[in-house]
Tab-separated table of C-alpha atoms and ligand atoms in Angstrom:
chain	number	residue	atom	x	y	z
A	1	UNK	CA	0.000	0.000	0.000
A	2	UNK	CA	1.349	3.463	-0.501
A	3	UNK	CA	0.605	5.765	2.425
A	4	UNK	CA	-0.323	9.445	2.279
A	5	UNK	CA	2.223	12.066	2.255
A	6	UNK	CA	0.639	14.679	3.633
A	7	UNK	CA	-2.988	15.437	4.350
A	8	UNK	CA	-4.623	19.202	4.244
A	9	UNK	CA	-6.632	21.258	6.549
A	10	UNK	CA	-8.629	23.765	4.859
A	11	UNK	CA	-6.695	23.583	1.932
A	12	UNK	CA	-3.228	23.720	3.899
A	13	UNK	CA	-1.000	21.247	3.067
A	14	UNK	CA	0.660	19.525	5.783
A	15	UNK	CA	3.096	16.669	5.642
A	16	UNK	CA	3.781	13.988	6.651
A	17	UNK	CA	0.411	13.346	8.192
A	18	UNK	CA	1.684	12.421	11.324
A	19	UNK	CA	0.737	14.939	14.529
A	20	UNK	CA	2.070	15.079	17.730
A	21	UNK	CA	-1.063	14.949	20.319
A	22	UNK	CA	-1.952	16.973	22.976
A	23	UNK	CA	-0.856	15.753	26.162
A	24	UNK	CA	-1.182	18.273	29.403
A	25	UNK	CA	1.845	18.264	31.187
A	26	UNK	CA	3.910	16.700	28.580
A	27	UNK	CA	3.633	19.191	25.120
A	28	UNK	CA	4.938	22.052	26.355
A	29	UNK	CA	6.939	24.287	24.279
A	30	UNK	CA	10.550	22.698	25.263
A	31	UNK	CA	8.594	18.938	24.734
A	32	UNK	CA	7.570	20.004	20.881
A	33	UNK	CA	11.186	21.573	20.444
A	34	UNK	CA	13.008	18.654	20.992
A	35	UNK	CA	9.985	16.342	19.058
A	36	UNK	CA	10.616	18.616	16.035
A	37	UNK	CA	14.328	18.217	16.722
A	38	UNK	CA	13.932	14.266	16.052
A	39	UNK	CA	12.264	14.642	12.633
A	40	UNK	CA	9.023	14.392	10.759
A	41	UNK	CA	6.586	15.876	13.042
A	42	UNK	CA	3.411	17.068	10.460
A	43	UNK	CA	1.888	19.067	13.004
A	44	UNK	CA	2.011	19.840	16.879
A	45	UNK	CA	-0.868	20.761	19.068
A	46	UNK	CA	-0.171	22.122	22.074
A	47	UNK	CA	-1.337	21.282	25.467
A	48	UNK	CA	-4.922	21.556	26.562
A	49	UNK	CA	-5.335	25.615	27.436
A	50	UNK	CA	-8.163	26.618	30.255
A	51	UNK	CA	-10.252	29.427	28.781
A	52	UNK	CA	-10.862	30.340	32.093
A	53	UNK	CA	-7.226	31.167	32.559
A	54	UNK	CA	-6.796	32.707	29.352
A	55	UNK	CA	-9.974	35.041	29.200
A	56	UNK	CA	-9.764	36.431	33.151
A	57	UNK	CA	-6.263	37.132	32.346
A	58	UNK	CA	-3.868	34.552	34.077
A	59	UNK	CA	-0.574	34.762	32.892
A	60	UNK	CA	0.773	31.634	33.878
A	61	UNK	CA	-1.997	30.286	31.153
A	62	UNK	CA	-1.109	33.289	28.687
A	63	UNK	CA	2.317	31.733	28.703
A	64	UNK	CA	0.959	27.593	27.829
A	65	UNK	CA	0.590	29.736	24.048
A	66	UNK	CA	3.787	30.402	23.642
A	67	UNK	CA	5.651	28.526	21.191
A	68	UNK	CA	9.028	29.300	18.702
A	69	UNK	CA	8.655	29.398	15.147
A	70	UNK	CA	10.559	26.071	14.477
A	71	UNK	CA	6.872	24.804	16.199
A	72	UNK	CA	4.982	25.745	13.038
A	73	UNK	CA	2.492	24.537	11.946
A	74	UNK	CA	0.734	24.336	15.441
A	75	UNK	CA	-2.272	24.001	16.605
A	76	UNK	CA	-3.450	26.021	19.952
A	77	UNK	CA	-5.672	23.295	21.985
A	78	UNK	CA	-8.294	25.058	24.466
A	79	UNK	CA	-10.936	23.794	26.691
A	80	UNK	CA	-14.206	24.711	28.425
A	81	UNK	CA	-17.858	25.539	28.351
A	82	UNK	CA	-19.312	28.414	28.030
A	83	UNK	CA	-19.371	29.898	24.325
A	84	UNK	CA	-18.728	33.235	25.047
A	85	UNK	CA	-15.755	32.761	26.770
A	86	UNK	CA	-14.706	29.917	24.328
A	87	UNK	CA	-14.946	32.239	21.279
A	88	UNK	CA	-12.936	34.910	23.340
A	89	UNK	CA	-9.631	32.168	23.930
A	90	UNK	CA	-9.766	31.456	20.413
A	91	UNK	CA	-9.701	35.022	18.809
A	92	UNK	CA	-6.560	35.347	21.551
A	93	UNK	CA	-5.314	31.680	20.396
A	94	UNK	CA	-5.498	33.412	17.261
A	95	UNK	CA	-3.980	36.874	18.249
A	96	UNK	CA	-0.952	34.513	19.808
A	97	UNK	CA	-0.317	32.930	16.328
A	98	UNK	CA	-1.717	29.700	15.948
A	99	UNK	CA	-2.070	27.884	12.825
A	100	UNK	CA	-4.933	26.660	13.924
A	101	UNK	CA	-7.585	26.151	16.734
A	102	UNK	CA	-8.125	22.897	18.266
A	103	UNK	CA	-11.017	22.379	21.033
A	104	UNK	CA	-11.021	19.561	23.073
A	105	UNK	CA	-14.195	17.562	23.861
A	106	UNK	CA	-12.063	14.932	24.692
A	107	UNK	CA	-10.588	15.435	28.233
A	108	UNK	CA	-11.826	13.013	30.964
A	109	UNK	CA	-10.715	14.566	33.716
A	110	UNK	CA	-13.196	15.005	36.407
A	111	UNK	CA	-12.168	18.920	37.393
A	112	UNK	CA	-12.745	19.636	33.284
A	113	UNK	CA	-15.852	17.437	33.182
A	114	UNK	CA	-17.179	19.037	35.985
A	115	UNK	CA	-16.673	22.611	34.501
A	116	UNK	CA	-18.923	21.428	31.622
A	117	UNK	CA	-15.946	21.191	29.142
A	118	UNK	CA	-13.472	18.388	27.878
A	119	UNK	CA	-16.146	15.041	27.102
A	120	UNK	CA	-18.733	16.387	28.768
A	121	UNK	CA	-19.754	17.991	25.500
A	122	UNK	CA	-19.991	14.776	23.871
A	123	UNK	CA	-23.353	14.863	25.886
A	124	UNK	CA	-24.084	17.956	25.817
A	125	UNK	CA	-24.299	18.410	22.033
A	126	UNK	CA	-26.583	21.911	21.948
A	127	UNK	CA	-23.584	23.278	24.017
A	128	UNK	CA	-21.257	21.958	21.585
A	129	UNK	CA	-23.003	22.899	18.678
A	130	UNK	CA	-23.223	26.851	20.227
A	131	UNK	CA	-19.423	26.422	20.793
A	132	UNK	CA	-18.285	25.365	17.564
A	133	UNK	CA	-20.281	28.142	15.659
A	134	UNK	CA	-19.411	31.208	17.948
A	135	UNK	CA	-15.677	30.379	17.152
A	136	UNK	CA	-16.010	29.703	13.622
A	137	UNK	CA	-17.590	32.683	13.807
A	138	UNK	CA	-14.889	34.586	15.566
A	139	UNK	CA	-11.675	33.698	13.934
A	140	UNK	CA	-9.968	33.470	10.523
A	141	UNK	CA	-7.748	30.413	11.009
A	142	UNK	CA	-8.988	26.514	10.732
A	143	UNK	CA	-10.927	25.545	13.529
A	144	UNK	CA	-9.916	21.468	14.630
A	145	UNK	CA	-11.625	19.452	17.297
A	146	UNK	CA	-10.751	17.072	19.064
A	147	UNK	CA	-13.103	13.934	20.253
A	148	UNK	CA	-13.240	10.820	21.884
A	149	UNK	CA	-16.098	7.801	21.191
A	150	UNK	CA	-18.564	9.383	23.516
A	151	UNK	CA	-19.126	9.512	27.248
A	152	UNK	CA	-19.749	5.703	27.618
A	153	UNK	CA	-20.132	2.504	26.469
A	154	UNK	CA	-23.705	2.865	25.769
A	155	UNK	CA	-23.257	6.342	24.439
A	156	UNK	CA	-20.901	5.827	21.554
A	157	UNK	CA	-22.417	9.006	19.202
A	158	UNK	CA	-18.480	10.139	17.622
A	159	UNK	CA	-20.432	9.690	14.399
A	160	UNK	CA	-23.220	12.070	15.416
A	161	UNK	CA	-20.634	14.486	16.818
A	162	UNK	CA	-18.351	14.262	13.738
A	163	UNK	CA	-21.159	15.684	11.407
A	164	UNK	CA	-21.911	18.254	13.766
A	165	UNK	CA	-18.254	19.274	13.883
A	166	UNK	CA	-18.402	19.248	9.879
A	167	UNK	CA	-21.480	21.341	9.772
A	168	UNK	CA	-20.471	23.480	12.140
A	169	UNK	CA	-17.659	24.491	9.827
A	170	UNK	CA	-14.733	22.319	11.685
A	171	UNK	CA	-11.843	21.777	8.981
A	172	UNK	CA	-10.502	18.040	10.848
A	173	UNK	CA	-11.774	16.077	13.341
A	174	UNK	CA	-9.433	13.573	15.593
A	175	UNK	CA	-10.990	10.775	17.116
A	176	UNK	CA	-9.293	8.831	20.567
A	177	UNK	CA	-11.540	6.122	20.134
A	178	UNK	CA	-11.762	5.399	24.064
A	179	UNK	CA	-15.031	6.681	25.973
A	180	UNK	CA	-14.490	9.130	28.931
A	181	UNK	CA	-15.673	6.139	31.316
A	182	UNK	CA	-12.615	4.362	29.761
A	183	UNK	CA	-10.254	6.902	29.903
A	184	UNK	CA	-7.306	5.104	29.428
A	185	UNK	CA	-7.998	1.820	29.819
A	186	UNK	CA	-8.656	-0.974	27.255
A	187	UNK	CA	-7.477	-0.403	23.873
A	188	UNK	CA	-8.656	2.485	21.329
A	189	UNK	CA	-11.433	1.683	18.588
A	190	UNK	CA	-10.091	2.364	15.357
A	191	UNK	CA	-13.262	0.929	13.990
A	192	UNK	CA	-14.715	3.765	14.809
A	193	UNK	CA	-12.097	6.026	12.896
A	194	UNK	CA	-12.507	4.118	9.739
A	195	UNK	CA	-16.588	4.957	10.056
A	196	UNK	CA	-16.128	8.567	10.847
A	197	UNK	CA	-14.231	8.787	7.647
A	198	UNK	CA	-17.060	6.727	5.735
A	199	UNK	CA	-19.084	9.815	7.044
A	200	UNK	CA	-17.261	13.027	6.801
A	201	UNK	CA	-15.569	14.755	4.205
A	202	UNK	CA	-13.111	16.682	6.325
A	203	UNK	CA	-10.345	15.358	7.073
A	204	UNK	CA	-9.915	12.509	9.654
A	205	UNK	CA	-6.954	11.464	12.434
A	206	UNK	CA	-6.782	9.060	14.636
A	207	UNK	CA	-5.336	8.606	18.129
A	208	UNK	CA	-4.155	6.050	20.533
A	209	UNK	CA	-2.001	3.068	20.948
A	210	UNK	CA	0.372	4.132	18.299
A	211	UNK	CA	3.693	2.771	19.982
A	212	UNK	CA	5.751	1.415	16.774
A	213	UNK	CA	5.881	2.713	13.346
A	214	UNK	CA	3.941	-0.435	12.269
A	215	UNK	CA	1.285	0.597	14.664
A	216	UNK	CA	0.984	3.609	12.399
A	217	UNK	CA	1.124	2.124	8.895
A	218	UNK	CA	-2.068	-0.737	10.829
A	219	UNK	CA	-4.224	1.854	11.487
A	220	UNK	CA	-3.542	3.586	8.043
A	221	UNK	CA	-4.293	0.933	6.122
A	222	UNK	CA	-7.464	-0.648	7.979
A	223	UNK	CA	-8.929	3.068	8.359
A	224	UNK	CA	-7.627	5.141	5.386
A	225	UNK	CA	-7.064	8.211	8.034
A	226	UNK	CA	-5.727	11.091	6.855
A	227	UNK	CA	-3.304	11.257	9.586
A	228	UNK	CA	-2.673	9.857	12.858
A	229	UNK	CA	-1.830	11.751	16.562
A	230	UNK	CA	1.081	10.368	18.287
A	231	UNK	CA	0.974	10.602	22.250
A	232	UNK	CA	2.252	8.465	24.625
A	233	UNK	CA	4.711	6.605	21.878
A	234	UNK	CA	6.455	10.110	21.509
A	235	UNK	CA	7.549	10.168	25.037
A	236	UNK	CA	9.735	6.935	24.923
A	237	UNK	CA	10.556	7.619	21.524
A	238	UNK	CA	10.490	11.023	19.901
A	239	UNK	CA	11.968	10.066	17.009
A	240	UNK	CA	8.869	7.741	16.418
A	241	UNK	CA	7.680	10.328	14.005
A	242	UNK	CA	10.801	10.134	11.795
A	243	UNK	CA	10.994	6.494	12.216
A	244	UNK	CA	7.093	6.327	10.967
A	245	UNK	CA	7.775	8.184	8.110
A	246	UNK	CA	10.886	6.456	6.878
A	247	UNK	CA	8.595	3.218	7.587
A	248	UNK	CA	5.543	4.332	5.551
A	249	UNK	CA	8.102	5.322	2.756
A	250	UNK	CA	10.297	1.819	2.855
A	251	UNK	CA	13.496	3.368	3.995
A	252	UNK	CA	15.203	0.929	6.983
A	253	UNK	CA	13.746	3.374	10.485
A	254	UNK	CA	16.507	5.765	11.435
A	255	UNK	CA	18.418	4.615	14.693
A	256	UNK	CA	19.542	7.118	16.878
A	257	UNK	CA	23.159	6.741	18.552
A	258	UNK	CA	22.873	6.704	22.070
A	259	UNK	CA	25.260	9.996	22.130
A	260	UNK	CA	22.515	11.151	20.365
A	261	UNK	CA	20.094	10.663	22.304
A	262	UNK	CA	21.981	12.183	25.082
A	263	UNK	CA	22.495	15.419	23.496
A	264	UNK	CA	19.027	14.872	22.816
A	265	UNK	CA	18.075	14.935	27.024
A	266	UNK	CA	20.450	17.780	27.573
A	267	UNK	CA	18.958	19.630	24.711
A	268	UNK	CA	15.526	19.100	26.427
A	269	UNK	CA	16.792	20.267	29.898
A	270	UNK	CA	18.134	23.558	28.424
A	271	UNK	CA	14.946	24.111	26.790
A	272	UNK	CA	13.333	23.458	29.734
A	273	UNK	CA	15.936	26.300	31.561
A	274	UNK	CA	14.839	28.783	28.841
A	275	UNK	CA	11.187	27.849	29.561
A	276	UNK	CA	10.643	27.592	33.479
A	277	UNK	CA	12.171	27.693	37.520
A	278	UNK	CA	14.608	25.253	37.913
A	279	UNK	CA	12.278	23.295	40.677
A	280	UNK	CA	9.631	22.865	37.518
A	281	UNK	CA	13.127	21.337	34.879
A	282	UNK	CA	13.692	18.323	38.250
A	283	UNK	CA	10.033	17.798	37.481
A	284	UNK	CA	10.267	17.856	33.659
A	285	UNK	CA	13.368	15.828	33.239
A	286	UNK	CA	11.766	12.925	35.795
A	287	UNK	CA	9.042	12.455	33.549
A	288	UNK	CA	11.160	12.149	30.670
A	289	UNK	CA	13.711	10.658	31.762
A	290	UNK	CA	11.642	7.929	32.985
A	291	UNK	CA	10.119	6.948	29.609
A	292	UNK	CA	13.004	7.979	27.670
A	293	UNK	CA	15.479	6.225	29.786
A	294	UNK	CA	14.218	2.905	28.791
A	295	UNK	CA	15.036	0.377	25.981
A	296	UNK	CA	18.457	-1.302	27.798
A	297	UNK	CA	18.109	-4.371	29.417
A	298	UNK	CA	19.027	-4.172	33.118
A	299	UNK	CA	18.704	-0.759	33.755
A	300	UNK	CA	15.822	0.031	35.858
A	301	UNK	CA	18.123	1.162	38.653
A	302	UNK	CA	19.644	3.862	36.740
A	303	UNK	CA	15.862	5.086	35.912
A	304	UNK	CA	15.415	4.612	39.455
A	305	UNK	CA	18.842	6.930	40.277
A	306	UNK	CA	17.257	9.501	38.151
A	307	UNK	CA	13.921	9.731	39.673
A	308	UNK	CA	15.772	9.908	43.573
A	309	UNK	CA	18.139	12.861	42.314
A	310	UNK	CA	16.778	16.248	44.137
A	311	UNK	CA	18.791	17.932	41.445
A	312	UNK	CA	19.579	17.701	37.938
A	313	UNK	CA	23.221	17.797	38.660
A	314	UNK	CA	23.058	14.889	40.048
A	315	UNK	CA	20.774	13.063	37.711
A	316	UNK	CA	23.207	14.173	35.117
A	317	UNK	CA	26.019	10.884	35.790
A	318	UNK	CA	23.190	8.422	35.433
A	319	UNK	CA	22.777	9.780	32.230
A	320	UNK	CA	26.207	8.695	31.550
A	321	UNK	CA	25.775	5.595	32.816
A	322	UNK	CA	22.726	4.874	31.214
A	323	UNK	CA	23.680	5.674	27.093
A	324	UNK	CA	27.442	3.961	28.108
A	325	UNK	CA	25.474	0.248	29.050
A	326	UNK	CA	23.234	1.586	25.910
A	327	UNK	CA	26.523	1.423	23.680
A	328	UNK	CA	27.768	-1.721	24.619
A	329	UNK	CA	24.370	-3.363	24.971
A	330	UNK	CA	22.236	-1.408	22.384
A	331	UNK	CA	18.677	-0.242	22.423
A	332	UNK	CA	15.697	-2.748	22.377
A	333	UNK	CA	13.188	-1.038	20.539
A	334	UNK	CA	10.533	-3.130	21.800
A	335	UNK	CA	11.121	-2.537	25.791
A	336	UNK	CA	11.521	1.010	24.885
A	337	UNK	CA	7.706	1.161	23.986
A	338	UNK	CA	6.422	-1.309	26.743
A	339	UNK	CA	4.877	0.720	29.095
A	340	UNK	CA	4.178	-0.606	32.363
A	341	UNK	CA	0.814	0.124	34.318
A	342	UNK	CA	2.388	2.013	37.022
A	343	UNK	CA	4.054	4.578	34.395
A	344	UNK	CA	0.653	4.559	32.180
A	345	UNK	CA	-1.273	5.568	35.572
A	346	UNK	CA	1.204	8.097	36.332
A	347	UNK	CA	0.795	9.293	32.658
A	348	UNK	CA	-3.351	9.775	33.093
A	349	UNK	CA	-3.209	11.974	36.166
A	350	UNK	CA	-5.356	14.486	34.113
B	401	FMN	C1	-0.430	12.796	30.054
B	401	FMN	C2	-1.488	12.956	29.026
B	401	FMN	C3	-2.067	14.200	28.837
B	401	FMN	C4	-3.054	14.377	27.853
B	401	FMN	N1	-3.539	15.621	27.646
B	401	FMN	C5	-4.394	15.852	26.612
B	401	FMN	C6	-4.790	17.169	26.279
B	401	FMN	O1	-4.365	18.160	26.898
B	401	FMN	N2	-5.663	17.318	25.246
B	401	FMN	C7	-6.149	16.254	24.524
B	401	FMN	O2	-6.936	16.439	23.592
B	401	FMN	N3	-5.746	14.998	24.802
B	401	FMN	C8	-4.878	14.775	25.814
B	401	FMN	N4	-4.421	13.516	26.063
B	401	FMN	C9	-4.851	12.419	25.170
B	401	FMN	C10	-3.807	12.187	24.053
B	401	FMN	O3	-3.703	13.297	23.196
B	401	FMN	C11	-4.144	10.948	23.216
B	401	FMN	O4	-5.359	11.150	22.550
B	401	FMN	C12	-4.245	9.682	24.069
B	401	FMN	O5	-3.177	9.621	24.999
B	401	FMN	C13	-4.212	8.417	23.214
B	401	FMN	O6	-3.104	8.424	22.363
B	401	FMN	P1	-1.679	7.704	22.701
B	401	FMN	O7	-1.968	6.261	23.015
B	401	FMN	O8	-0.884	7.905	21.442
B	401	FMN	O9	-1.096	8.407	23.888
B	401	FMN	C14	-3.475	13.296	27.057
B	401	FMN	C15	-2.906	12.047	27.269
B	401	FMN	C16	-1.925	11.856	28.221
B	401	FMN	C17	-1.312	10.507	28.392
């Protein structure tokens, strides 16, 4: 099979059509930096952005849009309830520079549910519907959205929603084809990505589960996506875009050196200098570091080094230790994207 290229948005060409999801915490502006760094990257979308924040004037949420130009072509992600306000954080999503506007009705966290945003709108579809037209209305740029398969198992209405998002004047719709009941658990539906496409003429992505580049090339071929989101799989690996792409395109997947991938973490804690305190980079480079960090047989104590250091001085010799047993014993790419429960709960905090 030959695999798309690229896919559009409104007439925007964007390639290849593989996107770097949203994840809060994680797809920050030093995060996408270092993704981009690895290769291949279609599009980013940032992490989810409280309209609450953004509209009574929080600055802390003012910065979440900030992003450098080697982001482009991003998407600004923001989430809540009430139109008004909605409309207002995407003509400033806008304003900041976005590429486009993504709104999540996806989130299953209970403090977003709660404030009537996130999935909740997948049952609340008048709301949605009010949403989705007041910022069409308001801004120039594509407007995305982001969904999941509905609220539960006996509310599975993506289909319904993806039409409304259509006629509403959305330009793409991504489906994580988990309910909010779900959240993580389970596996994602692709079945239900491949009928949203049978439905809609916009285009279509998919999310979740994508670990491996074959993953990818599966879930093109069985759904004939336009393009699929990347989460989780992009932590342990962030070259899992380039990789993908060589993949879909029969070049042998790049392999990074572990020196590489070194520079790679150092990069990423720089960024991270550039970006916030130094109490917030111990935080950053834990979370990394403990998907990243993964891959060479025996080396769970390093990981384990790494999450004890109070500084990242002193996380910085594990690093040392950790790509020197990578040279001699090289990376397994297949324990690199196991992910264990305890790190998957960790992961779904939000
Ligand atoms: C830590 C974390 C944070 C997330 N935050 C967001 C978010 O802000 N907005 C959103 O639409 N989805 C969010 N998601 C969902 C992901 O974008 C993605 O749809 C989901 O994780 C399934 O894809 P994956 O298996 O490739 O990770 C988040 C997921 C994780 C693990």
């Amino acid at each position: 099979m030959k695999y798309p290229d690229s896919f559009e948005i409104a007439g925007r060409k964007l390639s290849p059509p593989l996107v770097l999801s949203p994840m809060a915490g994680v797809t920050d502006s030093p995060f996408r930096r270092i993704a981009k760094k690895c290769g291949n990257v279609g599009l980013i979308v940032t992490e989810f952005i409280s309209i609450e924040g953004l509209t009574r004037g929080n600055m802390r949420t003012h910065e979440m849009m900030r992003f450098k130009p080697e982001e482009r072509p991003i998407a600004i992600q923001i989430f809540g309830y009430d139109e008004v306000r909605m409309r207002w954080a995407a003509e400033i999503a806008q304003e900041a520079g976005a590429d486009f506007v993504d709104i999540n009705c996806g989130c299953p966290a209970r403090k977003v549910v709660h404030g009537g945003g996130g999935s909740n709108l997948l049952r609340d579809l008048p709301q949605l519907k009010k949403i989705l037209t007041e910022v069409k209305r308001a801004i120039t740029i594509p407007m995305t959205v982001k969904i999941r398969a509905g609220w539960d198992d006996k509310s599975i209405n993506c289909i319904e929603v993806a039409k409304l998002i259509e006629d509403c004047g959305g330009s793409m719709v991504t489906l994580h084809g988990r309910t909010r009941v779900q959240a993580y658990q389970g596996f994602a539906d692709w079945d239900l990505v491949a009928q949203i496409k049978k439905n809609v003429s916009i285009p279509v992505s998919g999310s979740g589960d994508i670990l491996k580049p074959e993953d990818a090339l599966r879930r093109f071929d069985e759904t004939g996506c336009d393009a699929v989101h990347i989460g989780r799989g992009a932590i342990a690996n962030p070259y899992i875009f380039r990789q993908t792409w060589e993949t879909m395109n029969g070049i042998e997947p790049y392999k990074p050196a572990p020196k590489e991938m070194h520079e790679l973490l150092l990069d990423f804690r720089d960024y991270l200098r550039d970006h916030m305190p130094e109490k917030g980079v111990i935080g950053r480079m834990k979370m990394l570091s403990a998907q990243f960090l993964r891959g060479v047989p025996n080396c769970a104590h390093i990981r384990t080094a790494v999450l004890r250091s109070s500084t990242v001085e002193e996380m910085e010799p594990h690093f040392i230790d950790y790509f020197e047993m990578a040279e001699i014993h090289g990376i397994d790419s297949n324990l690199q994207s196991a992910r264990d429960e305890n790190a998957e709960l960790a992961e779904c905090g939000v």
